[in-house]
PDB file of C-alpha atoms in Angstrom:
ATOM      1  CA  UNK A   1      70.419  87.100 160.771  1.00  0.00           C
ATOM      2  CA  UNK A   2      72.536  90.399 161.262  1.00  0.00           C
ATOM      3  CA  UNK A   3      75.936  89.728 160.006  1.00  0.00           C
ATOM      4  CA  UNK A   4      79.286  90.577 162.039  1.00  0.00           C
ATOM      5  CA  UNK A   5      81.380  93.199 161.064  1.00  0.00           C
ATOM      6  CA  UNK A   6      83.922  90.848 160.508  1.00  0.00           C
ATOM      7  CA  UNK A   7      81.951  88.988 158.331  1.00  0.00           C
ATOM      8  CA  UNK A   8      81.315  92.388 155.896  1.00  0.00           C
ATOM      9  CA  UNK A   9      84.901  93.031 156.080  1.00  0.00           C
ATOM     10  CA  UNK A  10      85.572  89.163 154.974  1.00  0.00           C
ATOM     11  CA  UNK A  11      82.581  89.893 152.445  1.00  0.00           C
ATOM     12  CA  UNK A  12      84.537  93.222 151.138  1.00  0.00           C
ATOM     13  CA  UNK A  13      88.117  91.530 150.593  1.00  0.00           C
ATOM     14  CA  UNK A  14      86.578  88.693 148.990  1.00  0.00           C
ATOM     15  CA  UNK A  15      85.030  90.451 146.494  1.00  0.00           C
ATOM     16  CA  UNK A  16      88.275  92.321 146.005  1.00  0.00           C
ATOM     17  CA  UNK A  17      90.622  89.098 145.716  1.00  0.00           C
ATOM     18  CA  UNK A  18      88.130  87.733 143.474  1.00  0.00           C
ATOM     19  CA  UNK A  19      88.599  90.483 140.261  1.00  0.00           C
ATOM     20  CA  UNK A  20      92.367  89.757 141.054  1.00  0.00           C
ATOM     21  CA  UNK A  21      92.978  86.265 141.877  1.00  0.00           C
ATOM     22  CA  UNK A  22      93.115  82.935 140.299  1.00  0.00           C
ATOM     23  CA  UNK A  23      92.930  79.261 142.245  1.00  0.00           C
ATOM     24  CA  UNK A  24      94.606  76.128 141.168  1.00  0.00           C
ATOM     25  CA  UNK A  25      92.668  73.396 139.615  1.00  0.00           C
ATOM     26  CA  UNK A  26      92.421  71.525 142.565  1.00  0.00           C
ATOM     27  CA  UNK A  27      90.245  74.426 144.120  1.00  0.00           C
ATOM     28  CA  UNK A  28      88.274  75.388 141.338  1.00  0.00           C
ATOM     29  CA  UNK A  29      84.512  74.922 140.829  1.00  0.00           C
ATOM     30  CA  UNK A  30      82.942  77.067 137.792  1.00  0.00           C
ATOM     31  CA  UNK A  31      79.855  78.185 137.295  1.00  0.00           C
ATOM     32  CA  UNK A  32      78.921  81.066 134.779  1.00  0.00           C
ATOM     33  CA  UNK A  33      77.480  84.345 135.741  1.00  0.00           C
ATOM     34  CA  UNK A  34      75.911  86.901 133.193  1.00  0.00           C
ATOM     35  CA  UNK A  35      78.974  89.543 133.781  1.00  0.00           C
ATOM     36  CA  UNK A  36      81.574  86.470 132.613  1.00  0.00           C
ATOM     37  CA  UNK A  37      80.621  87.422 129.248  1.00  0.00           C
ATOM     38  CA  UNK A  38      82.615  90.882 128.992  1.00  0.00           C
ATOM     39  CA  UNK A  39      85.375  89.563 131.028  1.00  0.00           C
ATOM     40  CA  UNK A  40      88.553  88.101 129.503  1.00  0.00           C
ATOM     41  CA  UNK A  41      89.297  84.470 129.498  1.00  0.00           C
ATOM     42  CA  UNK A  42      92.413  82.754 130.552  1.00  0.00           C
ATOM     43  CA  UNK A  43      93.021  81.970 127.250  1.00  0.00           C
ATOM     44  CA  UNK A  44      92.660  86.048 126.163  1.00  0.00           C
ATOM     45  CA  UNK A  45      94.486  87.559 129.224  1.00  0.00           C
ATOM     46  CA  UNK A  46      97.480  85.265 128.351  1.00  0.00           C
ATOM     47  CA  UNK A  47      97.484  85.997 124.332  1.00  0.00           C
ATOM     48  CA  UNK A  48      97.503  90.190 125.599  1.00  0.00           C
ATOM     49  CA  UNK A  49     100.145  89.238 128.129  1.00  0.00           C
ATOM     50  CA  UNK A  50     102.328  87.630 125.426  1.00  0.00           C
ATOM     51  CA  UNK A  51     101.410  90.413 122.946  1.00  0.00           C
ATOM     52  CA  UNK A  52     102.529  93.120 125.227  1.00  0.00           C
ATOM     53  CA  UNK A  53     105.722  91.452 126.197  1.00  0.00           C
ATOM     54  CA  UNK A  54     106.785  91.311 122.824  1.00  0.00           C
ATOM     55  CA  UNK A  55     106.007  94.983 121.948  1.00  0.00           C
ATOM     56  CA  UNK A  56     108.140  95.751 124.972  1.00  0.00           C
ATOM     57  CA  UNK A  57     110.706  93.308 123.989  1.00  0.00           C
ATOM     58  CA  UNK A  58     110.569  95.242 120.441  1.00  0.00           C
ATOM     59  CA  UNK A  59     110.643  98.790 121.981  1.00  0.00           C
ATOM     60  CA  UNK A  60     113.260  97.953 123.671  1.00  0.00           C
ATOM     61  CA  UNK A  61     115.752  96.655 121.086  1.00  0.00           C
ATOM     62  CA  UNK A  62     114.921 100.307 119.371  1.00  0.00           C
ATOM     63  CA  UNK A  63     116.914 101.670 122.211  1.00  0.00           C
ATOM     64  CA  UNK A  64     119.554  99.021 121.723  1.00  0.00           C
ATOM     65  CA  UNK A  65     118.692  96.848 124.776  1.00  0.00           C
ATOM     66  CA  UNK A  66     117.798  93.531 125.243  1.00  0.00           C
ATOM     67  CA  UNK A  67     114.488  92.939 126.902  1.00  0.00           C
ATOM     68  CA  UNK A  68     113.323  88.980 126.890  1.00  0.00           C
ATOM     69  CA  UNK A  69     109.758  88.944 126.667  1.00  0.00           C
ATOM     70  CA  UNK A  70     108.968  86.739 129.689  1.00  0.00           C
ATOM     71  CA  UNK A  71     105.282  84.611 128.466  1.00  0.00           C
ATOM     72  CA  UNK A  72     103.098  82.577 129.972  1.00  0.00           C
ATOM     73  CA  UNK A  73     101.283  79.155 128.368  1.00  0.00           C
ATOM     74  CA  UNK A  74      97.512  79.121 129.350  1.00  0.00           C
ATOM     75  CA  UNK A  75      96.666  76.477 131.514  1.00  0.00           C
ATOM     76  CA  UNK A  76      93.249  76.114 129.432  1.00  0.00           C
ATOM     77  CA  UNK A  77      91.297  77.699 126.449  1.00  0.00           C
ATOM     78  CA  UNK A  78      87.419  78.010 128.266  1.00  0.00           C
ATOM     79  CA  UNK A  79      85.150  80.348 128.197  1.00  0.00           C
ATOM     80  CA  UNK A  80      85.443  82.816 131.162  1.00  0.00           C
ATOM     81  CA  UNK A  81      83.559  81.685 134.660  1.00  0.00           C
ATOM     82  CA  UNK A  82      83.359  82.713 137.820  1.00  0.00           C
ATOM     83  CA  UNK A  83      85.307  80.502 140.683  1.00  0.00           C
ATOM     84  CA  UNK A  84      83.048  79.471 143.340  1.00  0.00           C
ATOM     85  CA  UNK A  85      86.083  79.135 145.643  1.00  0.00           C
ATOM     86  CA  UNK A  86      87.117  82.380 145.509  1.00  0.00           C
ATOM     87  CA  UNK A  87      83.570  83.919 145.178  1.00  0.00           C
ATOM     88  CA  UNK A  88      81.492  82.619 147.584  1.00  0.00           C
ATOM     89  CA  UNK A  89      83.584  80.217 149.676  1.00  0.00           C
ATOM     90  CA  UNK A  90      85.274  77.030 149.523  1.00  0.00           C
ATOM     91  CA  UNK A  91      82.918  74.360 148.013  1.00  0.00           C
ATOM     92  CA  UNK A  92      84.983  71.540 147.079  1.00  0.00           C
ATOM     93  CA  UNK A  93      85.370  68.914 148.894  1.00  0.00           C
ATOM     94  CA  UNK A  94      88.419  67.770 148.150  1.00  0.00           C
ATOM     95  CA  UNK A  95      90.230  71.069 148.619  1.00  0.00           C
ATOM     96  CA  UNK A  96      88.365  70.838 151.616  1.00  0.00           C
ATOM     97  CA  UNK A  97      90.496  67.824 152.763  1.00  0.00           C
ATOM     98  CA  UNK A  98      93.381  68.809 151.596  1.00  0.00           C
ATOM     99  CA  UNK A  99      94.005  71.893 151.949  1.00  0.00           C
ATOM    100  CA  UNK A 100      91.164  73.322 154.962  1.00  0.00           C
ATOM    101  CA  UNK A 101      90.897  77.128 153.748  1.00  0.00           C
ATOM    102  CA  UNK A 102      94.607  77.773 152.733  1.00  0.00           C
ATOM    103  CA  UNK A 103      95.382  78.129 149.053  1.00  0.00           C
ATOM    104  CA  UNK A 104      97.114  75.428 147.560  1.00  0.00           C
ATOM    105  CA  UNK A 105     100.712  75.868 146.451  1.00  0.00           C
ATOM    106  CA  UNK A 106     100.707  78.328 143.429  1.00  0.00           C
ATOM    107  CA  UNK A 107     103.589  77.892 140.316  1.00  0.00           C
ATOM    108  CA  UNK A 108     106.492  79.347 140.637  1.00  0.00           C
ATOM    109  CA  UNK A 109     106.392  83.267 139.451  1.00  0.00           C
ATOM    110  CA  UNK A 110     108.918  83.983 136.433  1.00  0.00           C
ATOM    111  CA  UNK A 111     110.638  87.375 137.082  1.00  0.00           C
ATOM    112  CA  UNK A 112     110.871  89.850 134.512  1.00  0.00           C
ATOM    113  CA  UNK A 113     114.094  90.865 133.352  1.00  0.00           C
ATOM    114  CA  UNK A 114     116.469  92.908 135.782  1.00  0.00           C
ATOM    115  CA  UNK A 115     116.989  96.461 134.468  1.00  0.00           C
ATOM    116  CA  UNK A 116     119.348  99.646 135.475  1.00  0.00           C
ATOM    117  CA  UNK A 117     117.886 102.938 135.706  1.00  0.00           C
ATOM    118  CA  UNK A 118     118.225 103.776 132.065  1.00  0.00           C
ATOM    119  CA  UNK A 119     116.633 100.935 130.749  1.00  0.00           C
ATOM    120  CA  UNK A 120     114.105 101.766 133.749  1.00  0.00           C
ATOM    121  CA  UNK A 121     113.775 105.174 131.926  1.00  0.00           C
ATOM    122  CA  UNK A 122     112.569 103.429 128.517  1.00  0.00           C
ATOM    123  CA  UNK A 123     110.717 101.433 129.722  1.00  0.00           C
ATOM    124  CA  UNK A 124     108.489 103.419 131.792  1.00  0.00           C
ATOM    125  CA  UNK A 125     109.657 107.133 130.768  1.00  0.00           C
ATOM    126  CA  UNK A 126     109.999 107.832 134.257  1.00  0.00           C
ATOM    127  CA  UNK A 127     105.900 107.519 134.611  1.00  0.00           C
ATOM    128  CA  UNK A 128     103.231 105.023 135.826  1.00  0.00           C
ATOM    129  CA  UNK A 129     102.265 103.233 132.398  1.00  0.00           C
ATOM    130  CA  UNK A 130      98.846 102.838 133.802  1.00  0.00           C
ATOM    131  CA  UNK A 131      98.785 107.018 135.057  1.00  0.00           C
ATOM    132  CA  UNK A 132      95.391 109.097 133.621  1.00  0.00           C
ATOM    133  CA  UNK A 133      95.556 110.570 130.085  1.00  0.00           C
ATOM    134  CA  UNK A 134      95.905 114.289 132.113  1.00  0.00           C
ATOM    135  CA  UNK A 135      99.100 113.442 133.577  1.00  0.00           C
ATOM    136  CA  UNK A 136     100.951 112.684 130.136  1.00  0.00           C
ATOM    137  CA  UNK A 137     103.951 114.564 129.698  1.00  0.00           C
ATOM    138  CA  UNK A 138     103.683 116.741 125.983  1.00  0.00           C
ATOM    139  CA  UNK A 139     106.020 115.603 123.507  1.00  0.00           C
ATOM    140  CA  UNK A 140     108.698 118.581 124.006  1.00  0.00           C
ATOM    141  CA  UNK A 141     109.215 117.102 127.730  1.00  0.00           C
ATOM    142  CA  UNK A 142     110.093 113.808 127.065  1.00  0.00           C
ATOM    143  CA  UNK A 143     113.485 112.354 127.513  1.00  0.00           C
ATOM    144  CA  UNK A 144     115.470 111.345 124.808  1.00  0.00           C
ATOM    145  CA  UNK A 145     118.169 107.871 125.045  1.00  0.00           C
ATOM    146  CA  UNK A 146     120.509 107.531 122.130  1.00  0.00           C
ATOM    147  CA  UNK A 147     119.126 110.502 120.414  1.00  0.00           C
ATOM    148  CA  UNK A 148     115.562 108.702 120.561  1.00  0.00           C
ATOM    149  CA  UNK A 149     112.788 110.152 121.704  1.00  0.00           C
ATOM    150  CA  UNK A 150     111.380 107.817 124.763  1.00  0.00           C
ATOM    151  CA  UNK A 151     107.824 107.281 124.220  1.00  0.00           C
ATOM    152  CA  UNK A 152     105.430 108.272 126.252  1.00  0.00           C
ATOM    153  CA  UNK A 153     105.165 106.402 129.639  1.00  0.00           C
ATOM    154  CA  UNK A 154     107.820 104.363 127.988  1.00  0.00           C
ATOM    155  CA  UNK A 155     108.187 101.568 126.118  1.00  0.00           C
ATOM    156  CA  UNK A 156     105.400  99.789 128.498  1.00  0.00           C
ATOM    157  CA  UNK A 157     102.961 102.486 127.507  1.00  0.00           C
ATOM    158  CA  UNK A 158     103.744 102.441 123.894  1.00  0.00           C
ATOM    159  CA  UNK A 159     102.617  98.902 124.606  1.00  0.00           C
ATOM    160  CA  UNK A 160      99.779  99.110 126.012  1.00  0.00           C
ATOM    161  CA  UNK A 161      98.303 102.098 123.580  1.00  0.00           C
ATOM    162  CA  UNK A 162      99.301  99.476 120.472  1.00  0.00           C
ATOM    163  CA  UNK A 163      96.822  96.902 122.615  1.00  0.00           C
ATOM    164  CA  UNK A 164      94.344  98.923 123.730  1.00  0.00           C
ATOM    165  CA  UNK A 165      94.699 102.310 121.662  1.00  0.00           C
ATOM    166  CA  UNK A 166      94.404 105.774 123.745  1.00  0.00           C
ATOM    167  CA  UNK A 167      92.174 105.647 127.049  1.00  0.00           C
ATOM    168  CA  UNK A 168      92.022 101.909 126.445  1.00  0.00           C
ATOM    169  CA  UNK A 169      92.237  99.589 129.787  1.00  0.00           C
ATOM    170  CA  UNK A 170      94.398  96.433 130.018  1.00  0.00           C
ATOM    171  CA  UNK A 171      92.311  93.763 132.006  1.00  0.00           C
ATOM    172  CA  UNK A 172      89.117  93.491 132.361  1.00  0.00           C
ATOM    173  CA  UNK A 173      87.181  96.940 132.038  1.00  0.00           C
ATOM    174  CA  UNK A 174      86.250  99.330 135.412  1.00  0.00           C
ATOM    175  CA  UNK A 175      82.300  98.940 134.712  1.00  0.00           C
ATOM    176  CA  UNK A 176      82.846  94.892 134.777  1.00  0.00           C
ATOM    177  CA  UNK A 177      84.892  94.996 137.772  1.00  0.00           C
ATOM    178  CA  UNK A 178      82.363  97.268 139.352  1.00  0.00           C
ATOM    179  CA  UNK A 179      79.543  95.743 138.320  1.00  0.00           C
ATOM    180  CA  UNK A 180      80.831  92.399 139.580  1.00  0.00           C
ATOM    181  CA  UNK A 181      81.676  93.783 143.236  1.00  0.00           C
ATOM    182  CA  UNK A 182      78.636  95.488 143.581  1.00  0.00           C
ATOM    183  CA  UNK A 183      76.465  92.636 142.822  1.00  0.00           C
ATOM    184  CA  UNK A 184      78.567  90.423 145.414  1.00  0.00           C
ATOM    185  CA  UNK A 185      78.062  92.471 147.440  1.00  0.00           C
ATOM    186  CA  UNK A 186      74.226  92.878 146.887  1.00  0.00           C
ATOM    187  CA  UNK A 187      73.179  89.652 146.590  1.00  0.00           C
ATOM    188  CA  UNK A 188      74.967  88.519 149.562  1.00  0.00           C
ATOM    189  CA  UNK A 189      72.216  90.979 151.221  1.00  0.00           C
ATOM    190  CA  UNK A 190      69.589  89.438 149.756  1.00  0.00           C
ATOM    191  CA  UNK A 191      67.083  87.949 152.116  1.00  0.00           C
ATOM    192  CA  UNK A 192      66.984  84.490 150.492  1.00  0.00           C
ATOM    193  CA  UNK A 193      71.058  84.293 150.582  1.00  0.00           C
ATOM    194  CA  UNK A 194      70.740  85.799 154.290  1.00  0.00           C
ATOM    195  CA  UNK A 195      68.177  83.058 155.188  1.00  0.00           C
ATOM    196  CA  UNK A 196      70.744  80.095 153.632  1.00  0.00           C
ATOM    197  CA  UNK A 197      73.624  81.535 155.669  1.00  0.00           C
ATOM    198  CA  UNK A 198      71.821  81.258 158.907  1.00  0.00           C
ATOM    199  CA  UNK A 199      70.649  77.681 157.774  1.00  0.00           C
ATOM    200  CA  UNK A 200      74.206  76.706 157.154  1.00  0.00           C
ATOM    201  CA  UNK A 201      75.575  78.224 160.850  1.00  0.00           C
ATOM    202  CA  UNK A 202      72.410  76.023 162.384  1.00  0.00           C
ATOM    203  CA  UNK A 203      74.140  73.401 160.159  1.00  0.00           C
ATOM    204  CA  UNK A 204      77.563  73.469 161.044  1.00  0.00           C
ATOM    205  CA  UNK A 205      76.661  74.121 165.489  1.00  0.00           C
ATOM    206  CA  UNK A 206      75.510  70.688 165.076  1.00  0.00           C
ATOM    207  CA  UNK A 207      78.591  69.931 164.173  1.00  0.00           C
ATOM    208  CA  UNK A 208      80.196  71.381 167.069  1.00  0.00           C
ATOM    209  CA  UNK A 209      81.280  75.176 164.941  1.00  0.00           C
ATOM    210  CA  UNK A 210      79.698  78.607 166.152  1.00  0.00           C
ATOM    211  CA  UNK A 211      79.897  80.659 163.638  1.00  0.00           C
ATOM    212  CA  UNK A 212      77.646  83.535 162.660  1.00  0.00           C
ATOM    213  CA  UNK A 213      78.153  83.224 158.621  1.00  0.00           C
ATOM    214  CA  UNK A 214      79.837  81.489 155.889  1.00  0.00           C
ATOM    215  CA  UNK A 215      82.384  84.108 156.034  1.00  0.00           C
ATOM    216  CA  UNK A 216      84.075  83.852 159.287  1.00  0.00           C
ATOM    217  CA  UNK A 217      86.119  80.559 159.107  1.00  0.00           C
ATOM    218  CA  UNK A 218      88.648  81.388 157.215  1.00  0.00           C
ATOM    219  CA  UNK A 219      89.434  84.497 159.060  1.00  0.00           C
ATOM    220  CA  UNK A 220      89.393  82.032 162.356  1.00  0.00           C
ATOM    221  CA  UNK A 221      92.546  83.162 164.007  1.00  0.00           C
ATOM    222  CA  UNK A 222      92.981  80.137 165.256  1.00  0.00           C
ATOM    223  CA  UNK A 223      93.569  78.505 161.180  1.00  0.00           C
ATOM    224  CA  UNK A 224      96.549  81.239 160.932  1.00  0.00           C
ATOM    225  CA  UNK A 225      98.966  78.352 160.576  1.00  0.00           C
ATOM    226  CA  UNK A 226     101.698  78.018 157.887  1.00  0.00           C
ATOM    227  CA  UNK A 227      99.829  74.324 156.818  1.00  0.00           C
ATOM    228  CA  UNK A 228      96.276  73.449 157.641  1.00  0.00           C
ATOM    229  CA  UNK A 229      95.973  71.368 160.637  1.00  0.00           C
ATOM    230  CA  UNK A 230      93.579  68.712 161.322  1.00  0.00           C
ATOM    231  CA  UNK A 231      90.942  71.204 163.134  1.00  0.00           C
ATOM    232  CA  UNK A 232      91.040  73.377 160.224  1.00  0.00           C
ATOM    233  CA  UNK A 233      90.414  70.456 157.687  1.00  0.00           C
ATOM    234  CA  UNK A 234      87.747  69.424 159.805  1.00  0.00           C
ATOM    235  CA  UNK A 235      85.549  72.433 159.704  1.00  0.00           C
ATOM    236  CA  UNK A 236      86.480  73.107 156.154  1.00  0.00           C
ATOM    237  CA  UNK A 237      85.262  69.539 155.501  1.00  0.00           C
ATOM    238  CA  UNK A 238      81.855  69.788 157.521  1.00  0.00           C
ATOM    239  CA  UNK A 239      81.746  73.651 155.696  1.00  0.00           C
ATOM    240  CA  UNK A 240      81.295  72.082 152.548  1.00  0.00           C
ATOM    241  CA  UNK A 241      78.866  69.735 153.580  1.00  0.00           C
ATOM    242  CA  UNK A 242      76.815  72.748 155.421  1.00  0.00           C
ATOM    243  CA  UNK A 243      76.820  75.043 152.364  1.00  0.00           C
ATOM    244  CA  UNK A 244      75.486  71.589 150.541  1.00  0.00           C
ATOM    245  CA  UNK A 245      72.564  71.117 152.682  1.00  0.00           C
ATOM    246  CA  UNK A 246      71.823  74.946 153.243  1.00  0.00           C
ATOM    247  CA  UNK A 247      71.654  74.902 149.604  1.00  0.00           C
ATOM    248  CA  UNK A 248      74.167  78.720 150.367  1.00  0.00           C
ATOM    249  CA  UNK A 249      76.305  78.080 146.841  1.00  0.00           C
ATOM    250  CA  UNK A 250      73.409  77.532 145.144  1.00  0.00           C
ATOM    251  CA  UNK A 251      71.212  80.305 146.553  1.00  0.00           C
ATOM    252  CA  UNK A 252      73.666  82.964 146.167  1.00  0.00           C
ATOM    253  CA  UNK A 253      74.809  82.127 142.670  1.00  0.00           C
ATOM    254  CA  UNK A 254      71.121  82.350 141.507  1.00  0.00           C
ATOM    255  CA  UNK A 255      70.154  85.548 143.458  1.00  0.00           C
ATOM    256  CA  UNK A 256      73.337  87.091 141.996  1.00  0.00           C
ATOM    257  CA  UNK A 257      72.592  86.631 138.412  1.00  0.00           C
ATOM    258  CA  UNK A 258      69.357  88.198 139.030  1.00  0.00           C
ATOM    259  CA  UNK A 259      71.090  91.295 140.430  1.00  0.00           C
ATOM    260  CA  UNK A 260      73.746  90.766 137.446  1.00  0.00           C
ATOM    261  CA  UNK A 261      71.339  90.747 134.459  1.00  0.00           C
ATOM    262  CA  UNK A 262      69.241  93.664 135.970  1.00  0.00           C
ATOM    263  CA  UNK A 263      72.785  95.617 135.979  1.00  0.00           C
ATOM    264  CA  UNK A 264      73.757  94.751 132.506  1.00  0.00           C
ATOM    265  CA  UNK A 265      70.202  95.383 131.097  1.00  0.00           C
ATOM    266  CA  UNK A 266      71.046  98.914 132.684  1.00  0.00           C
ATOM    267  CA  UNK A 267      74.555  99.751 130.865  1.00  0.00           C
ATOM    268  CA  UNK A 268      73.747  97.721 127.792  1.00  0.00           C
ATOM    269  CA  UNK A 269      75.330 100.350 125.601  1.00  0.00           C
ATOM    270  CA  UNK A 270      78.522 100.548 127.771  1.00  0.00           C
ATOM    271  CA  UNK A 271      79.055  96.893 127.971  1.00  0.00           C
ATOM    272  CA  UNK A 272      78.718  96.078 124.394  1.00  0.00           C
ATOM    273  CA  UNK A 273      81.322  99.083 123.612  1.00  0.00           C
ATOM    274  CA  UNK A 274      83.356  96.864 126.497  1.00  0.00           C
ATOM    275  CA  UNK A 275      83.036  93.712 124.438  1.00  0.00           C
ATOM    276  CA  UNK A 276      83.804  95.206 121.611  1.00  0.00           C
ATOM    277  CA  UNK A 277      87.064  96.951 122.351  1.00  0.00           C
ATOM    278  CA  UNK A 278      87.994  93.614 124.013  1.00  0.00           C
ATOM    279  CA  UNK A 279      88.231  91.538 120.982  1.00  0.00           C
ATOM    280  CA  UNK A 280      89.881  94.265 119.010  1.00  0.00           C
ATOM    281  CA  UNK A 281      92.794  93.723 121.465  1.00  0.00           C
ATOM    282  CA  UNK A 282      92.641  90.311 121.094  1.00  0.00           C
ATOM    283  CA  UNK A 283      92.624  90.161 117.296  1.00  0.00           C
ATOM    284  CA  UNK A 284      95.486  92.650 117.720  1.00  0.00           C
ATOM    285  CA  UNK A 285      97.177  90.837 120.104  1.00  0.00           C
ATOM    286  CA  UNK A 286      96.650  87.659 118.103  1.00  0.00           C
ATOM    287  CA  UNK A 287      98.825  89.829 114.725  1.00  0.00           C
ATOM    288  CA  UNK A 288     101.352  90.511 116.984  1.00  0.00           C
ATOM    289  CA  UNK A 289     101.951  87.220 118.329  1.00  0.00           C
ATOM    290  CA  UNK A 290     101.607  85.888 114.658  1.00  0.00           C
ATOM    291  CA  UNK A 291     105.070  87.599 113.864  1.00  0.00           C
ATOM    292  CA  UNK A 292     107.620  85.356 112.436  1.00  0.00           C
ATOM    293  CA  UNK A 293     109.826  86.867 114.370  1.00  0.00           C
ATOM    294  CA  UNK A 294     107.600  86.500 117.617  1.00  0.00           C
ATOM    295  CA  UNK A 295     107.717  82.444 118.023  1.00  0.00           C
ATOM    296  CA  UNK A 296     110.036  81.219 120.569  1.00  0.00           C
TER     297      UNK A 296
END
């Protein structure tokens, strides 16, 4: 079965909202792929949040302002997985009836503190905290506040350079994140996944749906709505039940850690260096936020 175009483009910006996105609980169905093991958990990415809050916080107070570090409480302590919701489609099917293919209602965002433009200054130095190591400003060109010298890229870069030291990436690391994209993207060519996604459209015509792939109901125009409505529950519901039979979840999950341990066999060296460099931000992370004068 050829795929659509628009069912490569929903392929494409899946995988892409996938390395960025999370899912409530009511959504979520885990499995474990072989990349999960270099990627940070929930419990990680919120103890390096909370770190680097408090190093801005600090930084800040240097220049004589006050900058409330604004942290987060993770929601659970597992080991990193994959969600099957956001990977490969919805699969639950009790999201399915509740919520068709919209996301359920995320927590409300906390903003970070308001600032003026020179507290903007020290805490960014004027720069992208996350700009390449050839853009840094030399010492001699940085601004001073106070009669301080700003550090470079800010108080938010100081940050991030106590984390993650010089060259060092907050989140998970580019080779993950490409690694995990290409292989969605791989496997989903696969013949065997190929053959399961034109067993579940055979599936869900009996049911009254044309579609061409798993891909293309949630992108129905027609499901564009502010809420679900009952036709969009419906085929959500009998989507679930398709992917079931078809055996799709299943088939793609296994044919993609295939393609994921042949990639990691590949950049052993480079992953291992990744893992490593992760859990010295975490045990520094986990100093920082052991402070006495870091508990709130």
């Amino acid at each position: 079965m050829t795929m659509s175009a628009r069912s490569q483009a929903a392929i494409v910006a899946a995988a892409g909202a996938l390395l960025l996105s999370g899912c409530s609980s009511e959504q979520t169905t885990e499995t474990r792929l072989p990349i999960d093991t270099y990627t940070l958990t929930g419990q990680d990415s919120v103890t390096l949040g909370n770190a680097y809050e408090w190093l801005v916080s600090d930084c800040m107070r240097r220049f004589g302002y006050t900058y409330p570090p604004t942290l987060k409480q993770a929601s659970a302590s597992a080991p990193a997985a994959t969600n099957l919701a956001l990977r490969y489609g919805i699969s639950n099917p009790d999201a399915a009836a509740h919520n068709g293919y919209h996301h359920p209602p995320s927590g409300t965002k906390v903003a970070p503190p308001s600032v003026d433009q020179s507290e903007e200054l020290v805490l960014d130095g004027g720069q992208d905290p996350m700009t390449a190591a050839d853009m840094t400003p030399t010492p001699q060109e940085r601004p001073l506040h106070n009669g301080l010298q700003i550090p470079d890229h800010g108080c938010s870069g100081e940050a991030y350079r106590t984390l993650y030291g010089n060259g060092g990436t907050p989140g998970d690391a580019p080779i993950v994140t490409t690694i995990s994209a290409e292989t969605f993207t791989s496997s989903r060519q696969d013949h065997r996944v190929t053959d399961a996604a034109a067993a579940w459209s055979r599936c869900m015509a009996r049911y009254g749906h044309q579609y061409s792939a798993p891909e293309d109901p949630p992108t129905d125009d027609r499901f564009a709505t502010p809420t679900p409505s009952r036709s969009e529950i419906a085929t959500a519901t009998d989507d679930v039940v398709c992917k079931q039979r078809a055996k799709f979840i299943e088939t793609w999950n296994t044919v993609e850690i295939e393609h994921q341990n042949k990639e990691i066999q590949a950049h052993n060296a480079e992953l291992a260096a990744v893992k490593k460099a992760r859990e010295n931000a975490v045990l520094t992370a986990n100093r920082i936020l052991a402070d006495p004068l870091h508990k709130q």
